[in-house]
GROMACS .gro file of C-alpha atoms in nm:
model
  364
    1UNK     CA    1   9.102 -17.131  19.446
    2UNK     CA    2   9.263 -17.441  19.305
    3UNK     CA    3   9.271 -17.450  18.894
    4UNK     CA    4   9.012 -17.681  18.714
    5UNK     CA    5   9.222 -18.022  18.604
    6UNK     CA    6   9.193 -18.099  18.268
    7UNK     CA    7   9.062 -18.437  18.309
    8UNK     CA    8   8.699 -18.241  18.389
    9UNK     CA    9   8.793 -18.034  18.087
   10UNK     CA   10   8.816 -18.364  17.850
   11UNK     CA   11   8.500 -18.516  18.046
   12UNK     CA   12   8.295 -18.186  17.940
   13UNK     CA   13   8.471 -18.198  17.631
   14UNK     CA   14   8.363 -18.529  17.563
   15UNK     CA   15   8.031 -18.459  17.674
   16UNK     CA   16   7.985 -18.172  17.431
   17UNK     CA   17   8.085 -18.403  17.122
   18UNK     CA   18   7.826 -18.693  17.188
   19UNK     CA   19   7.555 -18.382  17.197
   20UNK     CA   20   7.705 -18.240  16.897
   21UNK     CA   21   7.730 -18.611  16.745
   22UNK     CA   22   7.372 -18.586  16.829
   23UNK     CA   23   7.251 -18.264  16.749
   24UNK     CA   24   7.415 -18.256  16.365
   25UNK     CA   25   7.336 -18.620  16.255
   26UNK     CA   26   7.014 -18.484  16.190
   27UNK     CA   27   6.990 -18.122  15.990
   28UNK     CA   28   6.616 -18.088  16.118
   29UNK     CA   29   6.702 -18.107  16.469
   30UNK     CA   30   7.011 -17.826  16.396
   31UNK     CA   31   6.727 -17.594  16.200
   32UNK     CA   32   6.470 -17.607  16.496
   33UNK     CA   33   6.663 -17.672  16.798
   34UNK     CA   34   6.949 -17.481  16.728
   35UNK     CA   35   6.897 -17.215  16.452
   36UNK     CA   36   6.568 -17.124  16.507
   37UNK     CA   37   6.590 -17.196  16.886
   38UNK     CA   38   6.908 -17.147  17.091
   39UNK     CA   39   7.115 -16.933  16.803
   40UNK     CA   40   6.826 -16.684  16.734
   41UNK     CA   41   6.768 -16.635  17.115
   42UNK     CA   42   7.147 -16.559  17.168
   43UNK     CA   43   7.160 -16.375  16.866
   44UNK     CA   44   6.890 -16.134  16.955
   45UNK     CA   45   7.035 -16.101  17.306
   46UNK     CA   46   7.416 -16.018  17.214
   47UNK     CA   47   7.299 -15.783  16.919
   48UNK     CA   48   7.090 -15.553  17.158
   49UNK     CA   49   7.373 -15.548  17.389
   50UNK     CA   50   7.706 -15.543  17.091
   51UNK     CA   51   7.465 -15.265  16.902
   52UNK     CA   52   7.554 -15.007  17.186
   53UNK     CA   53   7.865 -14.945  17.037
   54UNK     CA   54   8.031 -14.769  16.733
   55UNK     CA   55   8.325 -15.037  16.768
   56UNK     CA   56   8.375 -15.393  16.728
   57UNK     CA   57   8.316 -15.551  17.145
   58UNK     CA   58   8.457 -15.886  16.951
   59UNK     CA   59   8.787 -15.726  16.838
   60UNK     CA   60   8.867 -15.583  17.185
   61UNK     CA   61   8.750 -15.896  17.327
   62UNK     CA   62   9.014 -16.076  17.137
   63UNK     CA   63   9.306 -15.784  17.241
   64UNK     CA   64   9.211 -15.836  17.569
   65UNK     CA   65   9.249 -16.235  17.555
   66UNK     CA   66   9.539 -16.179  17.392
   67UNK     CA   67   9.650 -15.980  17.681
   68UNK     CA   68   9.596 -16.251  17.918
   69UNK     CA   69   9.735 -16.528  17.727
   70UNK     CA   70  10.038 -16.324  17.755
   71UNK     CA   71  10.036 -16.259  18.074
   72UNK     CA   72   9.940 -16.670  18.164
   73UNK     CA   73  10.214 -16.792  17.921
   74UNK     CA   74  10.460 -16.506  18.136
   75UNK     CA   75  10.336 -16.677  18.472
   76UNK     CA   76  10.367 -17.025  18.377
   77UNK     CA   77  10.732 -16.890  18.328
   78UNK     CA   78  10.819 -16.773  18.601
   79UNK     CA   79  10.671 -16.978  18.848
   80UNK     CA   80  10.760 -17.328  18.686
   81UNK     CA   81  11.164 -17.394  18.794
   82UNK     CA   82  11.215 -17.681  18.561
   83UNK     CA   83  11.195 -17.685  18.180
   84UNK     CA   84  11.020 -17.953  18.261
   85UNK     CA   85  10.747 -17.831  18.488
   86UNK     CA   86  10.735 -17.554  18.193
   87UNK     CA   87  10.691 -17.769  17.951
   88UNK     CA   88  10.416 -17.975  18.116
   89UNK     CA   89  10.184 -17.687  18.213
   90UNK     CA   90  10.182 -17.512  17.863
   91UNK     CA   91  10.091 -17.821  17.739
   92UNK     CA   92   9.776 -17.814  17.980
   93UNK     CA   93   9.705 -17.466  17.869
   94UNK     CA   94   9.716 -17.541  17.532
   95UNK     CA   95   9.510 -17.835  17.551
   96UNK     CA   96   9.247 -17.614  17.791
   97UNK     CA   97   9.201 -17.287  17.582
   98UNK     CA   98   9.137 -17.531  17.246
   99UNK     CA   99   8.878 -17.746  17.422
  100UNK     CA  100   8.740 -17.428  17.540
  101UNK     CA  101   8.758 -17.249  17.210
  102UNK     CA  102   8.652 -17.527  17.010
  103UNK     CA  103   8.322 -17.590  17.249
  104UNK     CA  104   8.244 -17.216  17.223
  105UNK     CA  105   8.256 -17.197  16.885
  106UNK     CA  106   8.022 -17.406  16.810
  107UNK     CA  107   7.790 -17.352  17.095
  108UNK     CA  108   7.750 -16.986  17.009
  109UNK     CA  109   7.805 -16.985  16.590
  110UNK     CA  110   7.942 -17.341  16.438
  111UNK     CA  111   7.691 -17.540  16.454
  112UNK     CA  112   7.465 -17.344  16.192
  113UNK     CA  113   7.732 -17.535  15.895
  114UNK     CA  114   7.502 -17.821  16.000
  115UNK     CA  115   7.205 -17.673  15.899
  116UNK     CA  116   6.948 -17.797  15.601
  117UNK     CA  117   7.169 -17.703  15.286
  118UNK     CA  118   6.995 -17.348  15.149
  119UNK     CA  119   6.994 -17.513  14.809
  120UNK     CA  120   6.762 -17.804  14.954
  121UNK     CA  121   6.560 -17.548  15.161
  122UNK     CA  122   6.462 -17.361  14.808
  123UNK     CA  123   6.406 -17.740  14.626
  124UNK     CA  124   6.714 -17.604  14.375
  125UNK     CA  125   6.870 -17.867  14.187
  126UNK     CA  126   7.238 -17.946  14.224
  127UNK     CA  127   7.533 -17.916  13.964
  128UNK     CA  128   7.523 -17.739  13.710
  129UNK     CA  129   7.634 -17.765  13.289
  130UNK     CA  130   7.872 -17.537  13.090
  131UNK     CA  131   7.626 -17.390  12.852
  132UNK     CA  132   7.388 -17.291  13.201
  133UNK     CA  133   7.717 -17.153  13.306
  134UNK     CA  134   7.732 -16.928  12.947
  135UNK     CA  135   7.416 -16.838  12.917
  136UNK     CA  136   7.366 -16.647  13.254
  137UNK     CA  137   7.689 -16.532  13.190
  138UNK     CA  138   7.614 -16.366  12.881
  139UNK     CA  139   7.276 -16.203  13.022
  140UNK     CA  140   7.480 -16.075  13.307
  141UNK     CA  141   7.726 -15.934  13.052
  142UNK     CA  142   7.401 -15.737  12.926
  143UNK     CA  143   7.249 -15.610  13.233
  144UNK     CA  144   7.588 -15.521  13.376
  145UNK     CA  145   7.653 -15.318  13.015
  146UNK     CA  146   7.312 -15.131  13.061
  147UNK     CA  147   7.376 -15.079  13.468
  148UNK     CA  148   7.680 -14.931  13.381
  149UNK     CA  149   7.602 -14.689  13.073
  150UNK     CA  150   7.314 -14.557  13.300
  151UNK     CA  151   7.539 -14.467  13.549
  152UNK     CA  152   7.789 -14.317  13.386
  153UNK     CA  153   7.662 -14.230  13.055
  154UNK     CA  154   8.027 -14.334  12.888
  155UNK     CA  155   8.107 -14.722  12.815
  156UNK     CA  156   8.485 -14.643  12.888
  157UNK     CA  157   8.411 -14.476  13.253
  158UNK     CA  158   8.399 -14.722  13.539
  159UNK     CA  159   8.136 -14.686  13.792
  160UNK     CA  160   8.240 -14.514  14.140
  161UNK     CA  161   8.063 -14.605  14.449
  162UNK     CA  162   8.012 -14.355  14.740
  163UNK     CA  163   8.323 -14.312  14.943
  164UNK     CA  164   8.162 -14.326  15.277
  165UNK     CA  165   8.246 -14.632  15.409
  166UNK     CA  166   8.039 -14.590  15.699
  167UNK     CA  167   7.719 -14.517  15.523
  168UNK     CA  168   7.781 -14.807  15.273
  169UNK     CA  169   7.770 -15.032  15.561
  170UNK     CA  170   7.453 -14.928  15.692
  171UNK     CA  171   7.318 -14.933  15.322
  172UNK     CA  172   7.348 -15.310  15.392
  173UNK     CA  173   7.072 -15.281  15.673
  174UNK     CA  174   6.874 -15.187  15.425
  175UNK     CA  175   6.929 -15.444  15.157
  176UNK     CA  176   6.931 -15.762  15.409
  177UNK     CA  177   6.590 -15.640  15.523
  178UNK     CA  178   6.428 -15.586  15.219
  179UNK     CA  179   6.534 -15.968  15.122
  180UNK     CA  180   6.405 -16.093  15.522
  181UNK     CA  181   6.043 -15.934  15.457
  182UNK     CA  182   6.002 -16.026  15.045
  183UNK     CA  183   6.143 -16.410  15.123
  184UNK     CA  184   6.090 -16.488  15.454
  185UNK     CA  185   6.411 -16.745  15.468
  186UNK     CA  186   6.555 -16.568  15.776
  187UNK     CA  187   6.454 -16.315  16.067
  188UNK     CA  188   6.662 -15.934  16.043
  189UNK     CA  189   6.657 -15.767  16.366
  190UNK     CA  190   6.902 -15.485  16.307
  191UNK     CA  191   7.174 -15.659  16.265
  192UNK     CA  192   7.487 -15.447  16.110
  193UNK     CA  193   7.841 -15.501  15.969
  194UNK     CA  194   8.108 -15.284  16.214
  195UNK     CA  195   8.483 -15.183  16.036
  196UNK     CA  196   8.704 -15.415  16.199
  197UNK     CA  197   8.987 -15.294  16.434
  198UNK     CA  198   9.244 -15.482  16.231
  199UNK     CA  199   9.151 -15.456  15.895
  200UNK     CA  200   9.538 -15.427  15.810
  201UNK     CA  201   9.626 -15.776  15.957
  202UNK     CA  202   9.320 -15.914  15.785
  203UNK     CA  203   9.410 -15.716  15.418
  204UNK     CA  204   9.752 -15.906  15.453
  205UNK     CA  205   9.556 -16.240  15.561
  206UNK     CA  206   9.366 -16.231  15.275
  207UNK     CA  207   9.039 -16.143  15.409
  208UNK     CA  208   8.753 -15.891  15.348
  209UNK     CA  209   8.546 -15.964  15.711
  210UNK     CA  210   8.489 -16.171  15.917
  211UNK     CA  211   8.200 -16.294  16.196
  212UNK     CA  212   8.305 -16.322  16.578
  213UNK     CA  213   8.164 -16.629  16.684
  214UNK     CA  214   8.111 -16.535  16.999
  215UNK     CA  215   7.951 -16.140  17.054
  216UNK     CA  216   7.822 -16.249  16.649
  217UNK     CA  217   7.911 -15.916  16.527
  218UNK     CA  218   7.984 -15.888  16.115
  219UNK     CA  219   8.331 -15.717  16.094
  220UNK     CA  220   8.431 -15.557  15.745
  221UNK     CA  221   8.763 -15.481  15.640
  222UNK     CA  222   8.788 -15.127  15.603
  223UNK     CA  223   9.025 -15.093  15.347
  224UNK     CA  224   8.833 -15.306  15.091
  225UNK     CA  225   8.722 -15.102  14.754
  226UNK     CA  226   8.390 -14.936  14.805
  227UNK     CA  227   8.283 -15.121  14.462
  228UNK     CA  228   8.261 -15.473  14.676
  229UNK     CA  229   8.176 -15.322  15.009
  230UNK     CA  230   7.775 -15.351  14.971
  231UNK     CA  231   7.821 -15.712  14.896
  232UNK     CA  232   8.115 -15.795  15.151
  233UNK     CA  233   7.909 -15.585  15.466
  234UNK     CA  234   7.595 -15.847  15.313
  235UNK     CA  235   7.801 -16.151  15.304
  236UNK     CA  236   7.852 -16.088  15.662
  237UNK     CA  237   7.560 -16.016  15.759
  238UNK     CA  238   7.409 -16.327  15.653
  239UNK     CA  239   7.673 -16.512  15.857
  240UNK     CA  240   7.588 -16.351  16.140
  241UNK     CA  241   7.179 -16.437  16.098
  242UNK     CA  242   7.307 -16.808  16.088
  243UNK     CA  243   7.388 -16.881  15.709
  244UNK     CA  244   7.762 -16.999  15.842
  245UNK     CA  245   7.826 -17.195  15.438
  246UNK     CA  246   8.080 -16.954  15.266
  247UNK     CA  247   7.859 -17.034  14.909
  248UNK     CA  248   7.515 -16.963  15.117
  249UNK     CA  249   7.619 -16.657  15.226
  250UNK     CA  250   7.769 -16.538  14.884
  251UNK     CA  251   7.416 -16.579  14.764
  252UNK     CA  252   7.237 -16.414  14.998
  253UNK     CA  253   7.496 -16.094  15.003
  254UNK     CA  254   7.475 -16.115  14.616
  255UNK     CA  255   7.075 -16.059  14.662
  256UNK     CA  256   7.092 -15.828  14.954
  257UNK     CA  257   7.259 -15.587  14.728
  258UNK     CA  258   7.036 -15.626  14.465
  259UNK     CA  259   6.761 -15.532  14.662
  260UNK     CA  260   6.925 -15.221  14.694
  261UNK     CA  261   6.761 -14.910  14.574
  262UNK     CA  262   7.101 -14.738  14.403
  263UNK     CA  263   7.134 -14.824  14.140
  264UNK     CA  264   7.540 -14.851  14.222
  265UNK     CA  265   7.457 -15.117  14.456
  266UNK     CA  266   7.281 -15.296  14.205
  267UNK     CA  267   7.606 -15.253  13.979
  268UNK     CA  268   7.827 -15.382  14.242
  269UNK     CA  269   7.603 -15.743  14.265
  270UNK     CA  270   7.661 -15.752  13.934
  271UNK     CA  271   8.013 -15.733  13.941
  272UNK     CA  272   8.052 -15.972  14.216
  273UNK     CA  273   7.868 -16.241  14.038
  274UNK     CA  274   8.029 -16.190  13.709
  275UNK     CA  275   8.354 -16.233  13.845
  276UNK     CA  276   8.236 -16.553  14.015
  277UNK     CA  277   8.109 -16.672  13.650
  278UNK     CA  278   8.404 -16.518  13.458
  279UNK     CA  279   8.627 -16.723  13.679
  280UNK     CA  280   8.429 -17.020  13.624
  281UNK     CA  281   8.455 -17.034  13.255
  282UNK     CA  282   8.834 -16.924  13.226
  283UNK     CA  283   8.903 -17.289  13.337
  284UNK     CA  284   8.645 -17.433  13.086
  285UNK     CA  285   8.661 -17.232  12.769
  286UNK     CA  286   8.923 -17.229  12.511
  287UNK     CA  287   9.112 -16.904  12.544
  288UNK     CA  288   8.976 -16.784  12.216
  289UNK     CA  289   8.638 -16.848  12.332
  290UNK     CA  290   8.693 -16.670  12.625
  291UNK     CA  291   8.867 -16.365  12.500
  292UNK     CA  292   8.546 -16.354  12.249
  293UNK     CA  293   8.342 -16.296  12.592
  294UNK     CA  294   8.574 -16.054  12.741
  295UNK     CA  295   8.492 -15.834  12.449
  296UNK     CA  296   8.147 -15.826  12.524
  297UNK     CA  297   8.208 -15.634  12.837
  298UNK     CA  298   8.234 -15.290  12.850
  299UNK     CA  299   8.580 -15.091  12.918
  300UNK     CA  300   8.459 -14.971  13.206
  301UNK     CA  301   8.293 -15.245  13.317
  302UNK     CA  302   8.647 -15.405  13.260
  303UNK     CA  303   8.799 -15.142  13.527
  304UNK     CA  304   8.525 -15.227  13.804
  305UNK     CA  305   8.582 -15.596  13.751
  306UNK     CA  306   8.967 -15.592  13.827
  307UNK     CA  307   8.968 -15.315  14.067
  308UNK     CA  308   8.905 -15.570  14.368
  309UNK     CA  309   9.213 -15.795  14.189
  310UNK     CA  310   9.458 -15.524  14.166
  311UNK     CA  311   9.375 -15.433  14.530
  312UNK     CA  312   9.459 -15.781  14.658
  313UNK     CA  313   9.741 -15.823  14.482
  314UNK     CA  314   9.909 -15.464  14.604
  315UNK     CA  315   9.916 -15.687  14.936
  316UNK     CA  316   9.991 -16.036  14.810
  317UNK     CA  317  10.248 -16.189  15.054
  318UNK     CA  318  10.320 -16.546  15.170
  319UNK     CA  319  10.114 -16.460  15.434
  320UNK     CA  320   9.809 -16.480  15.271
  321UNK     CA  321   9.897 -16.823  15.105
  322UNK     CA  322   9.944 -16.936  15.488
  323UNK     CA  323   9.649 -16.820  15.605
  324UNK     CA  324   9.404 -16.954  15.335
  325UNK     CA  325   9.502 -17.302  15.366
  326UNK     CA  326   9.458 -17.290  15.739
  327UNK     CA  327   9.092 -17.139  15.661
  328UNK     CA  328   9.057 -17.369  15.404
  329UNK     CA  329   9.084 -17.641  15.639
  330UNK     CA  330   8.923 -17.504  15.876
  331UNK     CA  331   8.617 -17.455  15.697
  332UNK     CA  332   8.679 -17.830  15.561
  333UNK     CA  333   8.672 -17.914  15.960
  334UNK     CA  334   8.329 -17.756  15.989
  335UNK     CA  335   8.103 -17.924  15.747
  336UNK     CA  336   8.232 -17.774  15.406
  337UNK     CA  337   8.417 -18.049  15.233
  338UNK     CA  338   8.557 -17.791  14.952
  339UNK     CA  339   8.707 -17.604  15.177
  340UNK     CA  340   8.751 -17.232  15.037
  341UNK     CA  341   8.629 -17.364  14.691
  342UNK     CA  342   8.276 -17.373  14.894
  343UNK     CA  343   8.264 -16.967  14.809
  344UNK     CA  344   8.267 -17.078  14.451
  345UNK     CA  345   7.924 -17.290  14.503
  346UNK     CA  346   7.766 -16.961  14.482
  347UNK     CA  347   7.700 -16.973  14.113
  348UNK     CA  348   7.504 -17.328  14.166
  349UNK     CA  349   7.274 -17.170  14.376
  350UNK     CA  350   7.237 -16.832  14.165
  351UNK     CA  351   7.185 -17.063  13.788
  352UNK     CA  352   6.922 -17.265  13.986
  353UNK     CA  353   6.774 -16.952  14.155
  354UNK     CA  354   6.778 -16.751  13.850
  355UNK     CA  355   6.557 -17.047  13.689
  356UNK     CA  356   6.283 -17.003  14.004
  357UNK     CA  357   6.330 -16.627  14.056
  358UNK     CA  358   6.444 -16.444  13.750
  359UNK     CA  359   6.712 -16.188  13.888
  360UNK     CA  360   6.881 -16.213  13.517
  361UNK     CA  361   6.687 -16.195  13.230
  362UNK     CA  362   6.730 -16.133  12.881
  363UNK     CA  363   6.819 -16.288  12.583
  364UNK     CA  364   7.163 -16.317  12.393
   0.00000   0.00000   0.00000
């Protein structure tokens, strides 16, 4: 059987980007024809099959392509005499498995970045000021406080979360559907978060999961802290019902876990927003002002919220600087024009949310 040329690879190619052209020009078409058409029928379909198994079908997908990239690169070798005869054919089979990548990407996952923003879906406003920014802050300080002397009955004793990994990660069932039947924004159909088969390589990378785009299954990095894994197993989760926008997907993980009925779980929201926010006002406030906050926070409190810091930075290489400017890009590539700053949008949605649907509330 004679090989494909790639001139009907760039004609299908082609093909696929006036559709796409098409398809995203209008976010309406991308919600109904795509999202709540095509994506939830495949998503259904792949999660009755990829739910079958205890392990990740995506990560030994990718071995095995890897496998036979190998083996085709090892071919084209030996069979080509001439370096330039080499040279020509990888550059076909370069060009091939990107068109072919690219295309499935977004046929199976991608195109949900071109959805009907989350924030426009929920009529939030946009943009948000510096005092909004301190005020939830400070009633997060509170609640977090309170969350965290219940727990532990001592302000200087940080909160531990349950060491089973596993059982944290079905937890997040739980939590995703409780938000799917008391909102209604998306469909849960026992969809879970699986331990990734190289959660090393992604620790090193920089990254806490990850969603194949093509079997759609929500892969966790196993050797995360327990105190982030509720949200992290949520975050993915919500990628993999179609919220693809890093931001949209922080928010929904965020309120996952704080639909959670432990108490820890709620804790551990808490501490994943608050970092967001603490971040966020580091870069506004005068360091006096903002070492004023920091003493508002509880020592142990303190411990919880640099625990997922310290662990990052144990594996800190130039690695990780590499790969979060590819991602960066990457995400910039797919309809999120801040790149990896898009994770940071997060606290836009949760002010404006907060303002609809109290999750915070106090006074200060």
């Amino acid at each position: 059987m004679r090989p494909i040329k790639i001139r009907y690879y760039l004609i299908g190619f082609a093909l696929f980007l006036i559709l796409k052209t098409i398809l995203t020009s209008n976010p309406e078409w991308i919600e109904r024809f795509y999202t709540h058409g095509f994506y939830a029928f495949y998503l259904r379909l792949i999660t009755v099959c990829t739910n079958l198994f205890p392990f990740s079908i995506g990560d030994v997908l990718y071995f095995l392509i890897g496998l036979f990239l190998l083996w085709k690169i090892r071919l084209v070798w030996k069979t080509n005499p001439t370096l330039k005869q080499k040279t020509r054919t990888y550059t076909r089979l370069i060009i091939k498995s990107c068109l072919i990548f690219y295309t499935a990407f977004n046929l199976f996952w991608g195109l949900n970045n071109y959805r009907i923003p989350l924030a426009t879906q929920l009529d939030l406003q946009q943009g948000y000021s510096k005092q909004e920014l301190l005020d939830l802050t400070h009633v997060m300080i509170q609640q977090t406080n309170a969350l965290q002397l219940e727990i532990t009955g001592d302000s200087l004793q940080a909160v531990v979360l349950p060491s089973d990994k596993n059982q944290i990660r079905q937890d997040a069932q739980f939590g995703m559907e409780q938000l799917s039947e008391s909102t209604q924004w998306f469909t849960y159909r026992n969809q879970k978060a699986k331990g990734s088969l190289y959660s090393l390589p992604l620790t090193y990378m920089g990254f806490s999961g990850y969603v194949n785009p093509f079997t759609l299954e929500a892969q966790v990095n196993t050797k995360i802290p327990t105190s982030t894994l509720i949200v992290t197993s949520s975050h993915e989760i919500a990628h993999q019902v179609g919220y693809a926008k890093e931001n949209e997907a922080n928010f929904i993980g965020f309120l996952a876990a704080k639909k959670q009925k432990d108490i820890r779980y709620q804790y551990s929201a808490n501490i994943f927003a608050l970092r967001y926010f603490l971040k966020a006002l580091e870069s506004e406030e005068t360091e006096v002002k903002f070492k004023a906050l920091l003493e508002e926070i509880h020592p142990g409190v303190h411990t919880n919220l640099i625990e997922n810091t310290l662990f990052w930075q144990s594996y800190k290489t130039i690695t990780d600087s590499i790969f979060k400017f590819i991602y960066s890009n990457f995400l910039k590539i797919n309809n999120q024009k801040e790149g990896i700053r898009s994770y940071n949008k997060f606290i836009d949605l949760l002010i404006h949310y907060n303002k609809k649907e109290p999750v915070f509330t106090g006074s200060f």
